[in-house]
Amino acid sequence: MYTRHEASILRKKFWTSFGQYMRPLSNADGEMINWLNYKTGIRQIHFRMDADTKMASIAIELHHSDPALRMEYFNKFLQLKAMLEESLGESWEWQSSTVDEDGKVISRIGVTKTGVNVFNQDDWPEIISFLKARIIALDDFWSLVKNTFG
């Protein structure tokens, strides 16, 4: 077991390594981008990556305080589901209403890889490969459809 401080240092080391690995890659529009803090250009739409002791995940999260507007965004993504899945090369889990770590109701479209541990550095290549392929595919998709949400 790790102390809270040791766990924090390992997490930070992983995300720093991932960020350095991704830094040379430009986005679908040919621009340099901060892949760890991906800016969609719409405050209520976030691309989130996470990794812990049991899994790694990536998701589109819809955070809107007005449930009707959040569902409007979710329904727009549903209309683009075939295009999204074609870009990703896989199906993701669709949740129209779920609760985030802060207790707020959000909508979430994501995928999780189980059996990996961010505290095991031997798992880092597998986690990085999982996240890299999906954030790049998500960026490709977003470059085509972001104006739909503006």
XYZ file of C-alpha atoms in Angstrom:
150
model
C 0.000 0.000 0.000
C 1.034 3.536 -0.676
C 0.585 6.501 1.597
C -1.645 9.233 0.250
C 1.442 11.315 -0.538
C 3.210 8.455 -2.355
C 0.059 7.711 -4.358
C -0.228 11.368 -5.320
C 3.396 11.434 -6.489
C 2.943 8.260 -8.591
C -0.260 9.590 -10.180
C 1.452 12.876 -10.982
C 4.441 11.003 -12.436
C 2.153 8.932 -14.665
C 0.192 11.930 -15.991
C 3.409 13.894 -16.518
C 4.835 10.958 -18.488
C 1.649 10.663 -20.531
C 1.647 14.401 -21.228
C 5.284 14.320 -22.355
C 4.549 11.324 -24.572
C 1.611 13.125 -26.210
C 3.200 16.602 -26.408
C 4.773 16.209 -29.891
C 1.426 15.200 -31.415
C -0.718 17.925 -32.929
C -4.491 17.695 -33.008
C -6.650 16.887 -36.053
C -6.531 20.553 -37.088
C -2.712 20.522 -37.031
C -2.451 22.624 -33.872
C -0.429 21.946 -30.743
C -2.684 20.885 -27.893
C -2.593 20.050 -24.213
C -3.969 16.515 -24.425
C -4.313 16.190 -20.636
C -6.517 19.256 -20.389
C -8.354 18.957 -23.686
C -10.354 22.082 -24.470
C -13.508 21.311 -26.443
C -14.371 24.989 -26.745
C -17.706 24.398 -25.005
C -17.732 24.835 -21.234
C -20.224 22.058 -20.581
C -18.493 19.388 -22.711
C -15.353 17.783 -21.300
C -13.101 14.951 -22.429
C -11.901 13.158 -19.284
C -9.188 10.573 -18.821
C -8.646 8.716 -15.560
C -6.574 5.863 -14.198
C -6.519 4.224 -10.783
C -5.660 0.925 -9.127
C -8.186 -1.126 -11.121
C -8.820 0.629 -14.431
C -8.187 3.338 -16.976
C -11.021 5.266 -18.595
C -11.784 7.959 -21.107
C -15.110 9.711 -21.529
C -17.078 12.586 -22.917
C -18.773 14.218 -19.943
C -21.654 16.642 -20.263
C -21.845 19.025 -17.299
C -24.763 21.380 -17.563
C -26.696 22.630 -14.562
C -29.885 22.705 -16.630
C -30.954 19.055 -17.148
C -32.871 19.921 -20.328
C -29.818 21.521 -21.946
C -27.594 18.647 -20.794
C -30.020 16.198 -22.445
C -30.043 18.335 -25.592
C -26.258 17.874 -25.838
C -26.601 14.166 -25.078
C -29.223 13.777 -27.814
C -26.947 15.553 -30.294
C -24.231 13.021 -29.469
C -26.798 10.223 -29.908
C -27.545 11.531 -33.396
C -23.801 11.327 -34.112
C -23.347 7.926 -32.438
C -22.561 6.003 -35.656
C -19.989 8.599 -36.667
C -18.434 8.606 -33.182
C -18.189 4.822 -33.069
C -16.707 4.750 -36.566
C -14.039 7.257 -35.492
C -13.308 5.321 -32.306
C -13.475 1.874 -33.882
C -15.546 0.618 -30.939
C -18.738 1.116 -28.971
C -18.728 3.137 -25.765
C -21.133 3.050 -22.809
C -23.833 5.730 -22.961
C -25.249 7.095 -19.681
C -27.813 9.873 -20.033
C -27.779 10.480 -16.296
C -25.107 9.508 -13.786
C -23.391 11.098 -10.806
C -19.787 12.329 -10.965
C -17.208 12.243 -8.151
C -18.506 15.596 -6.874
C -22.088 14.318 -6.598
C -23.338 16.301 -9.605
C -25.656 14.754 -12.166
C -23.960 14.541 -15.572
C -24.284 12.645 -18.829
C -21.362 10.415 -19.782
C -20.209 8.560 -22.888
C -17.107 6.496 -22.187
C -15.108 3.322 -22.094
C -13.109 1.638 -19.348
C -10.187 -0.764 -19.464
C -10.018 -2.955 -16.388
C -7.093 -4.968 -15.076
C -4.558 -2.137 -15.146
C -3.079 -0.271 -12.208
C -1.626 3.226 -12.501
C 0.592 2.465 -9.492
C 2.257 -0.402 -11.357
C 4.712 1.188 -13.784
C 4.723 -2.041 -15.813
C 1.074 -1.216 -16.700
C 1.885 2.289 -17.914
C 2.555 1.331 -21.562
C -0.814 -0.452 -21.710
C -2.634 2.476 -20.091
C -0.881 4.996 -22.340
C -1.719 2.993 -25.475
C -5.351 2.700 -24.373
C -5.725 6.433 -23.695
C -3.625 7.674 -26.621
C -5.559 5.843 -29.333
C -8.893 6.972 -27.952
C -8.102 10.632 -27.247
C -6.663 10.981 -30.768
C -9.759 9.333 -32.284
C -11.996 11.504 -30.104
C -10.113 14.593 -31.289
C -10.564 13.528 -34.931
C -14.295 13.116 -34.339
C -14.563 16.418 -32.464
C -12.816 18.371 -35.220
C -15.588 17.248 -37.594
C -18.596 17.863 -35.336
C -17.753 20.622 -32.840
C -19.610 23.253 -34.871
C -22.778 21.187 -34.375
C -22.617 22.050 -30.676
C -21.669 25.731 -30.994
